[in-house]
CSV table of C-alpha atoms in Angstrom, one decimal:
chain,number,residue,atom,x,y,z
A,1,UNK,CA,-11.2,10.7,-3.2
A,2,UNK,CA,-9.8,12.7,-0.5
A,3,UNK,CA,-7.0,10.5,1.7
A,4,UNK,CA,-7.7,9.6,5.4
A,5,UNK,CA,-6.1,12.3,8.1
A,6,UNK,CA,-2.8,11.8,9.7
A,7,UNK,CA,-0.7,14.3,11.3
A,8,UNK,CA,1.9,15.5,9.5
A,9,UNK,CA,4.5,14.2,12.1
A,10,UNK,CA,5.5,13.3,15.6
A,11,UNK,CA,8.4,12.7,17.7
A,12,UNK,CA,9.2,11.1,20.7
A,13,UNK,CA,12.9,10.2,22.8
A,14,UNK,CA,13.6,6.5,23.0
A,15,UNK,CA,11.9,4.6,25.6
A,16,UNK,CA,8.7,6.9,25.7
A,17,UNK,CA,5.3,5.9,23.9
A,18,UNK,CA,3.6,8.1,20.9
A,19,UNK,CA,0.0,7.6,19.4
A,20,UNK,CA,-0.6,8.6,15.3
A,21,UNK,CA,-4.3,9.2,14.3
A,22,UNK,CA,-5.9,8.4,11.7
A,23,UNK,CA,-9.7,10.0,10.3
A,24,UNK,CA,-11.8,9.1,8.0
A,25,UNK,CA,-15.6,9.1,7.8
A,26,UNK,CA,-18.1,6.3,8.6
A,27,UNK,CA,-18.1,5.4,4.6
A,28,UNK,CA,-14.3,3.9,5.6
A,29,UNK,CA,-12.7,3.8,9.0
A,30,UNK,CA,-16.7,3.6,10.5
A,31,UNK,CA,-17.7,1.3,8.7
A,32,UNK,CA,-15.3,-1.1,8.6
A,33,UNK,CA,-13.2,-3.3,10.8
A,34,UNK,CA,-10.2,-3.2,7.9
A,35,UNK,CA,-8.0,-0.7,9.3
A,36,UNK,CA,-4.3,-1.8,8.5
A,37,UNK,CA,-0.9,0.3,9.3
A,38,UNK,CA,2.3,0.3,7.1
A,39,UNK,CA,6.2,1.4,8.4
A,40,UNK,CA,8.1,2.5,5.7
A,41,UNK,CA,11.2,3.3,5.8
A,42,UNK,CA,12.8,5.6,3.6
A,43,UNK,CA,14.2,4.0,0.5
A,44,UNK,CA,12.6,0.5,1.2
A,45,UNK,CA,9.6,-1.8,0.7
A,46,UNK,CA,6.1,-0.9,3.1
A,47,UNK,CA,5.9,-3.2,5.6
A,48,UNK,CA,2.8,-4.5,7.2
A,49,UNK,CA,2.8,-3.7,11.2
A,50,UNK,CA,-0.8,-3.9,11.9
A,51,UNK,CA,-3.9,-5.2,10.1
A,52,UNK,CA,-7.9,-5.1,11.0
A,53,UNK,CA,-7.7,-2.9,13.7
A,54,UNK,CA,-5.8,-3.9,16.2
A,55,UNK,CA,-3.7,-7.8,14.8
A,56,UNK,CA,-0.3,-7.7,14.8
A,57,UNK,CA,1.5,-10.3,11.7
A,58,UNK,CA,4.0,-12.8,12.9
A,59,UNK,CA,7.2,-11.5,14.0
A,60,UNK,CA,6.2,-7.6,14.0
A,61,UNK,CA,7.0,-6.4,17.8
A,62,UNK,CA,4.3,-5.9,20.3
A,63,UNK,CA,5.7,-2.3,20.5
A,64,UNK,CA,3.0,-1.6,18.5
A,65,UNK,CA,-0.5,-1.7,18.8
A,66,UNK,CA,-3.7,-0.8,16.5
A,67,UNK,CA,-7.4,0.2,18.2
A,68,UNK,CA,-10.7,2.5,16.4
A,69,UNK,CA,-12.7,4.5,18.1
A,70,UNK,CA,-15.6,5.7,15.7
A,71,UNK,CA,-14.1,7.4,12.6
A,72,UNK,CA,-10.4,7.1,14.0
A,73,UNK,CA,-8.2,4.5,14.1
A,74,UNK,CA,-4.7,4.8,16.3
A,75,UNK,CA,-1.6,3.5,16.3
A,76,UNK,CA,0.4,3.2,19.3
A,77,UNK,CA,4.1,2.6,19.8
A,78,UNK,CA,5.7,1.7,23.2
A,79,UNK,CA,9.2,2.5,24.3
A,80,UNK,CA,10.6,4.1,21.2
A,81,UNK,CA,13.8,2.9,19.5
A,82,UNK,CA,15.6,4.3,16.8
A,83,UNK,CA,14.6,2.1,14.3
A,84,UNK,CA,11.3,3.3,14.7
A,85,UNK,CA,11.9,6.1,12.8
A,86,UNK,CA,9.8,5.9,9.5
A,87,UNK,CA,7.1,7.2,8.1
A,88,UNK,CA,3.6,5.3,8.7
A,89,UNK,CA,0.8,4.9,6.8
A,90,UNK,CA,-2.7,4.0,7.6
A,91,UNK,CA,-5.3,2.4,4.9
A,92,UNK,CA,-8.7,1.7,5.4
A,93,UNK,CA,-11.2,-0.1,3.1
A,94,UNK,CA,-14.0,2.2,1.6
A,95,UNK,CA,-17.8,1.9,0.4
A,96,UNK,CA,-17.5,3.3,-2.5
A,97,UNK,CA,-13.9,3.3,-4.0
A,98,UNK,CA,-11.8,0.3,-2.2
A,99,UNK,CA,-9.3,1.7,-0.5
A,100,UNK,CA,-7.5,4.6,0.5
A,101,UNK,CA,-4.5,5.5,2.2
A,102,UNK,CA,-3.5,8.4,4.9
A,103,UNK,CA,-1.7,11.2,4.0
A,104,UNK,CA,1.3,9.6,6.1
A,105,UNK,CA,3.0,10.4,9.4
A,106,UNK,CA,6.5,10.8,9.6
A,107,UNK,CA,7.7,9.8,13.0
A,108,UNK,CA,11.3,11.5,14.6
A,109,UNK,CA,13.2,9.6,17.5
A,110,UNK,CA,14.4,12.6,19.2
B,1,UNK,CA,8.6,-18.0,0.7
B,2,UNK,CA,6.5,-15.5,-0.6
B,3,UNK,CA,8.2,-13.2,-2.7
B,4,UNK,CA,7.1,-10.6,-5.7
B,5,UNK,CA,9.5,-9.6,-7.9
B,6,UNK,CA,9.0,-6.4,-10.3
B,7,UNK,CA,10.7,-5.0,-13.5
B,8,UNK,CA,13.5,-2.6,-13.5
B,9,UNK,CA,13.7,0.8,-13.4
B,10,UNK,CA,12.4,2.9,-16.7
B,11,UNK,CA,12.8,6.0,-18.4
B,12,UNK,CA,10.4,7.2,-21.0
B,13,UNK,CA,9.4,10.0,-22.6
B,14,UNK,CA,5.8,11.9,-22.4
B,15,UNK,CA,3.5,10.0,-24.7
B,16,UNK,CA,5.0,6.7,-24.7
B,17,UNK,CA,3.8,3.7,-23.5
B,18,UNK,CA,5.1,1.6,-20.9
B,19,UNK,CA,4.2,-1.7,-19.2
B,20,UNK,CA,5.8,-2.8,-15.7
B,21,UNK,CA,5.7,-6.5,-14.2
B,22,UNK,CA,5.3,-8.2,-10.8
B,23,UNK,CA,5.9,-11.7,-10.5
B,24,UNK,CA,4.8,-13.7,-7.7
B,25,UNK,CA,6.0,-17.1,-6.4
B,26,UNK,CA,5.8,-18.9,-3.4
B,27,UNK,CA,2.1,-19.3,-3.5
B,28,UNK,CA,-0.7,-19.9,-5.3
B,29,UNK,CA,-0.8,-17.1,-7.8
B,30,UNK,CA,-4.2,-16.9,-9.2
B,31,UNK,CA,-5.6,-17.0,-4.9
B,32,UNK,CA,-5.0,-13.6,-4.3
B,33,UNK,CA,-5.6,-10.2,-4.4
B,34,UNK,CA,-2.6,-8.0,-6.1
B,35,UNK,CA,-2.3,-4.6,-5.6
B,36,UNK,CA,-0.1,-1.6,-6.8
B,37,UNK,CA,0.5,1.5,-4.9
B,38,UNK,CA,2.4,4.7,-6.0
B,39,UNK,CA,4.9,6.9,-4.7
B,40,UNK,CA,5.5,9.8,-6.2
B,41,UNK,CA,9.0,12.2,-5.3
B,42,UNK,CA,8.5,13.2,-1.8
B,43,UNK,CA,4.9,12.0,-1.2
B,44,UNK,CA,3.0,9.5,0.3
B,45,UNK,CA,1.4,6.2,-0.5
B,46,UNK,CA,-1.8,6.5,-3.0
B,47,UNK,CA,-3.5,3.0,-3.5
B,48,UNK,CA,-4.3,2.7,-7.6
B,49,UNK,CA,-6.1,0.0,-7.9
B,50,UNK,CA,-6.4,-4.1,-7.0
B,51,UNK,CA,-6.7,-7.7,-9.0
B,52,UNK,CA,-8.0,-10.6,-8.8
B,53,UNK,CA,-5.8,-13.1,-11.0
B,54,UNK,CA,-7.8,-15.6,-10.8
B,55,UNK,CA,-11.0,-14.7,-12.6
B,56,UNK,CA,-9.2,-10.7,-13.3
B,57,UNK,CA,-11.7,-9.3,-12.0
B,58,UNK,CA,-10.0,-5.4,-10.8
B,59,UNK,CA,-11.1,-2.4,-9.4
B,60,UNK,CA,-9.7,1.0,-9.5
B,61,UNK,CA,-9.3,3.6,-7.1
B,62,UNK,CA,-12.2,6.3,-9.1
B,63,UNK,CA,-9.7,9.2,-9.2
B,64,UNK,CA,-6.9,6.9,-11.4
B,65,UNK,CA,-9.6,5.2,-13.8
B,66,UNK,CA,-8.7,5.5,-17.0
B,67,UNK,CA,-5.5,6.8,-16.6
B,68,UNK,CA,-3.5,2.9,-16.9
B,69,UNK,CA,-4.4,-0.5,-16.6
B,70,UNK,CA,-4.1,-3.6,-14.3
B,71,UNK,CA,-4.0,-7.0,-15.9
B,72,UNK,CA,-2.7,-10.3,-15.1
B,73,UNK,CA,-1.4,-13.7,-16.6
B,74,UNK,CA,-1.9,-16.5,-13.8
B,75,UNK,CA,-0.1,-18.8,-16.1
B,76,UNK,CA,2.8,-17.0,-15.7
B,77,UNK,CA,2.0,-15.4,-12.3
B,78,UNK,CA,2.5,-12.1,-12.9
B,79,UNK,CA,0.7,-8.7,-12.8
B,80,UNK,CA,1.3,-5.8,-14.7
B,81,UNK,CA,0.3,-2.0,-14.7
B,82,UNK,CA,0.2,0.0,-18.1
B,83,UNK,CA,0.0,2.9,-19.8
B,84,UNK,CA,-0.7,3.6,-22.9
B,85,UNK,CA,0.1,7.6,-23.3
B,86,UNK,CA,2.4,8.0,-20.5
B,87,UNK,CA,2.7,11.8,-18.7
B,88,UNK,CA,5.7,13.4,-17.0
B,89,UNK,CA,3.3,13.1,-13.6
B,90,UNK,CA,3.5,9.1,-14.2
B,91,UNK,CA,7.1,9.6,-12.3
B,92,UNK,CA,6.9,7.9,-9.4
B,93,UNK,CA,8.1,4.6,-7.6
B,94,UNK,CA,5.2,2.0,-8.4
B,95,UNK,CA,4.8,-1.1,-6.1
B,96,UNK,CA,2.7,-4.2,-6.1
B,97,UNK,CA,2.0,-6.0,-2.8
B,98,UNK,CA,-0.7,-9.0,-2.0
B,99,UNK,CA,-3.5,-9.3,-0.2
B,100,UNK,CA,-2.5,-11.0,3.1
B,101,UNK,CA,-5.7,-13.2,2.8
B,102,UNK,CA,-8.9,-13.8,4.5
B,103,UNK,CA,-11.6,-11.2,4.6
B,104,UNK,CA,-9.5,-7.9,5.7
B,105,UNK,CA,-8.0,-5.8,3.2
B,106,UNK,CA,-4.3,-5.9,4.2
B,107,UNK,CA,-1.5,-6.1,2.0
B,108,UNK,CA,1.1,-8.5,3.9
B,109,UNK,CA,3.7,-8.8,0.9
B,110,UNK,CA,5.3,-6.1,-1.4
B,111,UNK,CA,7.4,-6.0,-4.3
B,112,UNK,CA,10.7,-4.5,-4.1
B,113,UNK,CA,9.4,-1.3,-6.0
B,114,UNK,CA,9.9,0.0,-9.7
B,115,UNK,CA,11.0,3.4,-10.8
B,116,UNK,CA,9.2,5.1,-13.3
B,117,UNK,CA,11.1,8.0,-14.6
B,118,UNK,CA,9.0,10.0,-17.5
B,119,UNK,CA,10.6,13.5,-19.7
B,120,UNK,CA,8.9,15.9,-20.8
């Protein structure tokens, strides 16, 4: 199955906001209100930031934020910190095999 | 506190078999959904497949079938991921994580990751 579509990368200087894409088709992202979004930072465990759509889980900061538009889902980050700096992962349920993750974004604090 | 706990790193050979654990506690074992997702060196996040330990009931991600196996003992509360012939492409970081719960699919809780290391 092919993976959803993220951008490769992105950067952004602290205190400024950024926005990573996600694509799929209307088998997955379309279809479906299960859109979650995963930080990961090098060398340690995924961790859950955002989950159907646009829900944040206790304690993550409301930095971030998760909407869909069609076949797209978005993940936005307000003012920037240094920590931020990760890769993120989309991953979207799927009619016919489950789920599937994005290709991953890796995003630089300038 | 929720917590999963997975074996140790490994180092096999090409054509050796090879089971890794995850051990949950905190929780109610056999209730959720377990996962594992791979990392191989420098890539992303590929999703492998997903259990249910409560009645076992799994489902794989089409382009993995048949290349390992998910299983679980609730009586022991643990998950496990197998191969049976493993390949030097198996090398990767393998992680299990559960379903946060309720009708989404969102995985809330991970283990800490095992390192699967396989020769030629």
């Amino acid at each position: 199955q092919s993976a959803l579509t993220q951008p490769a990368s992105v950067s952004g200087s602290p205190g400024q906001s950024i926005t990573i894409s996600c694509t799929g088709t209307n088998s997955d992202i379309g279809a479906y209100k299960y859109v979650s979004w995963y930080q990961h930072h090098l060398g340690q465990v995924p961790k859950l930031i955002i989950y159907d759509v646009s829900n944040r889980p206790s304690g993550v900061s409301d930095r971030f934020s998760g909407s869909k538009s069609g076949n797209t889902a978005s993940l936005s980050v307000s003012g920037l910190q240094v920590e931020d700096e990760a890769d993120y992962y989309c991953l979207s349920y799927t009619r016919t095999y489950g789920l599937v993750f994005g290709g991953g974004t890796k995003l630089t604090v300038l | 506190e929720v917590q999963l706990v997975q074996s140790g790193a490994e180092v096999k050979k090409s054509g050796e078999s090879l089971k890794i654990s995850c051990k949950g506690s905190g929780y109610t074992f056999d209730t959720y959904w377990i996962a594992w997702v791979r990392q191989m060196p420098g890539k992303g996040l590929e999703w492998m497949g997903v259990i249910y330990p409560g009645d076992s009931e799994t489902r794989y991600t089409p382009s993995f079938e048949g290349q390992f196996t998910i299983s679980a003992d609730k009586s022991i509360s643990t998950a496990y991921l197998q191969w049976s012939s493993l390949k030097a492409s198996d090398t990767a970081i393998y992680f299990c994580a559960r379903h946060r719960g309720g009708n989404g699919w969102s995985f809330e809780h991970w283990g800490q990751g095992t390192l699967v290391t396989v020769s030629p």
